Every structure is written in C-alpha cells, then in structure tokens.
Short mmCIF file of C-alpha atoms in Angstrom, two decimals:
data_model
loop_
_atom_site.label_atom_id
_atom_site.label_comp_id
_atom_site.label_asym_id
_atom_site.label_seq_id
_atom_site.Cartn_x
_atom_site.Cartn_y
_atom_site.Cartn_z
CA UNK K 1 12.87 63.78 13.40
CA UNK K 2 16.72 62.01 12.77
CA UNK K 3 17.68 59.33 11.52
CA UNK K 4 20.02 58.57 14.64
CA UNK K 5 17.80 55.08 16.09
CA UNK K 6 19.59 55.72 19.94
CA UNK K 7 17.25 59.28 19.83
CA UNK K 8 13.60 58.59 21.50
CA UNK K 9 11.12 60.82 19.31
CA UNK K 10 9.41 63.27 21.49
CA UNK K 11 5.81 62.74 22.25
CA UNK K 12 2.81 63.84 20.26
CA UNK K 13 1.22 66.76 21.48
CA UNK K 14 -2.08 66.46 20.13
CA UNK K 15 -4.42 64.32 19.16
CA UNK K 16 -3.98 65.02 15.50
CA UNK K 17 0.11 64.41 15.50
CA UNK K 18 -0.70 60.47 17.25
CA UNK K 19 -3.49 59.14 14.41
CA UNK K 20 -1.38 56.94 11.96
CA UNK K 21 -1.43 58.47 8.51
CA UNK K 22 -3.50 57.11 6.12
CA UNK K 23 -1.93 55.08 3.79
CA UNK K 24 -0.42 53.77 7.08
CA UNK K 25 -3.74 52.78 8.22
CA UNK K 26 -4.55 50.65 4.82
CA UNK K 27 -1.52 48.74 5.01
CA UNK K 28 -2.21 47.79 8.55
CA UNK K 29 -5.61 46.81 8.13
CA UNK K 30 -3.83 44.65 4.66
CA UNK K 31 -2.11 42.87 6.88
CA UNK K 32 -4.50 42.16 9.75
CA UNK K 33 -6.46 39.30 8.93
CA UNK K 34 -10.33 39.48 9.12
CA UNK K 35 -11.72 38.01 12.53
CA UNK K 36 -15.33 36.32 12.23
CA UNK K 37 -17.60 37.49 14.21
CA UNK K 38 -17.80 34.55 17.05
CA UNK K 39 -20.77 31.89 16.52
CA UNK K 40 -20.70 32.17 13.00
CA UNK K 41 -18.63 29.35 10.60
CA UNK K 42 -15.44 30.27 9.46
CA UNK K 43 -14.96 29.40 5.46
CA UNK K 44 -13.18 26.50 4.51
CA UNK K 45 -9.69 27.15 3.33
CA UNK K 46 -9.78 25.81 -0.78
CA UNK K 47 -7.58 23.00 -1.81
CA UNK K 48 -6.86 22.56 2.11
CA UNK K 49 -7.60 18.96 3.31
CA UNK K 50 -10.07 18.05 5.82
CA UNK K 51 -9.81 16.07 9.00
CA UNK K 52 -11.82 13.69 7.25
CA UNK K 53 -9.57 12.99 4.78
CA UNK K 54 -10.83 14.13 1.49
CA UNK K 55 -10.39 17.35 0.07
CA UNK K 56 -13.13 20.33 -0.24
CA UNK K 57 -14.04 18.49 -3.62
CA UNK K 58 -14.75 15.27 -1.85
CA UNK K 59 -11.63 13.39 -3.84
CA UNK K 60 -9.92 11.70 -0.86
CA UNK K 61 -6.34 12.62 -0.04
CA UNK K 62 -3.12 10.90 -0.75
CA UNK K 63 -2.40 10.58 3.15
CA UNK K 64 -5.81 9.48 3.96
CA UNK K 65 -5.76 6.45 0.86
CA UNK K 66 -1.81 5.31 1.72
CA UNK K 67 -3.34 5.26 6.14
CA UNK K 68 -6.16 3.06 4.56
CA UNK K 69 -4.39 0.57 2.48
CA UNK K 70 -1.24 -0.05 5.43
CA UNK K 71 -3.86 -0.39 7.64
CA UNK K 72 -5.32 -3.02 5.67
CA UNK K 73 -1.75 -4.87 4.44
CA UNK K 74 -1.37 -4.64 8.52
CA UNK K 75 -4.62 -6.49 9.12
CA UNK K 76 -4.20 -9.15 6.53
CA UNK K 77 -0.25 -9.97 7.81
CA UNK K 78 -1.49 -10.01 11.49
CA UNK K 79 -4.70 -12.25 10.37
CA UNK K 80 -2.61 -15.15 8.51
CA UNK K 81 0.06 -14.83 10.97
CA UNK K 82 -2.58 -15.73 13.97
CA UNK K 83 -3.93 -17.89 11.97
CA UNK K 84 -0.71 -19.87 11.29
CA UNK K 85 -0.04 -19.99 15.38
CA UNK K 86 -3.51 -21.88 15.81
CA UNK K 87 -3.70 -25.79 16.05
CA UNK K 88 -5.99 -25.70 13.50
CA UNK K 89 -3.83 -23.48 11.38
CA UNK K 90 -0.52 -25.67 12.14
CA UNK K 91 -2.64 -29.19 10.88
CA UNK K 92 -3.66 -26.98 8.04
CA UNK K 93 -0.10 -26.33 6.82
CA UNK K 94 0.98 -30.07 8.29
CA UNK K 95 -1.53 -31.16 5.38
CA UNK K 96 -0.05 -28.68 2.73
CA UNK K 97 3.30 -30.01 3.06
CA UNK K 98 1.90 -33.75 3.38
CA UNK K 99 0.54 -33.31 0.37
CA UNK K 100 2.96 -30.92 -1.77
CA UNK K 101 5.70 -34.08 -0.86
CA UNK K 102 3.13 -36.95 -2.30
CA UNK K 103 2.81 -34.94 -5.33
CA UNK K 104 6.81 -34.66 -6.11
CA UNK K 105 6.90 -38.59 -5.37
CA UNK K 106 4.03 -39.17 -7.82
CA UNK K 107 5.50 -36.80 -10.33
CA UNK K 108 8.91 -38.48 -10.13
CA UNK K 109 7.16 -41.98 -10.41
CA UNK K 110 5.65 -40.77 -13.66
CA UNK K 111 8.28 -39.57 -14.98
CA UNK K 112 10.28 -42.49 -14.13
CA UNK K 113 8.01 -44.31 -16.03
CA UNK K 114 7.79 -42.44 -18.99
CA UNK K 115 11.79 -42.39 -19.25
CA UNK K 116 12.26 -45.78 -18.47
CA UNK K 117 9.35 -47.41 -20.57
#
C-alpha cells in the first residue's frame, strides 16, 4: 500500500485479504441504522410531533394551537363580514347608527338643560 491516491490498490487474492477488519465492521454496522422487519410498527420517534398535532405526551403542539386559533379569528372576520353584506345585516347597522345619533341629541338636550337651568 502508498499513500499516492492516483495508485489503484491491487486486488485481493483471497478470500481472507477482502473481509473488512473488524473494528471496521462495528463502525459500519454503528452507522447503519436498524431496518424493521416489514409488517411490524416502527417506534415513535420521542419528543417528535405527530400528524395529529400533539406530541407523544398528548400536550398539543405550538403549530397545531396557533392553525386552530387563525382558523377561528378567520371564521369569525368572514362571519360578521357576510353578515354585514346582508339586507338584514345593513338595517341592523342602519338602526345602530339611528339610534347612537338620538342618543348624542338627547345627551346634548340634557346637558343643555342642566347648564342652562
């Protein structure tokens, strides 16, 4: 053997010279990861998160709560904004504003009263 990488090594000769040694054989098998036989379950992964959303433990993730309250900030915007675009929603606020502008006039009566009395 040389160090010199542009040199092919010459084959083995026997079977003997072309088994890897063995602490050469350890390390490989270190580093290949163990295959499950197929058909059984392969072991969850711990502290990895689920599909579902929660964690091995069952404590929901911070993805899965953060997808769950947008989605429901996104309901409740799209709900009053339909809501607004209905007839019945448009008399609704029509009445709100009918009503919030009586209120000024009758607090500006009272307190014209109160000043002026």
């Amino acid at each position: 053997m040389t160090d010199d990488p542009t040199r092919a090594e010459p084959p083995a000769e026997n079977a003997e010279d072309a088994s890897p040694a063995p602490e050469q054989a350890g390390t490989a098998a270190a580093i290949t990861p163990a295959v499950p036989e197929p058909g059984l379950p392969v072991p969850p992964v711990p502290g990895v998160e689920n599909p579902t959303g929660y964690t091995d433990a069952g404590v929901p993730t911070l993805d899965y709560v953060r997808d769950k309250i947008e989605g429901r900030w996104a309901t409740s915007l799209g709900t009053a904004e339909l809501a607004g675009e209905t007839e019945a929603g448009r008399s609704i606020a029509e009445q709100e504003a009918e009503r919030e502008k009586k209120a000024k006039e009758k607090l500006d009566e009272i307190r014209r009263s109160l000043g002026g009395g």
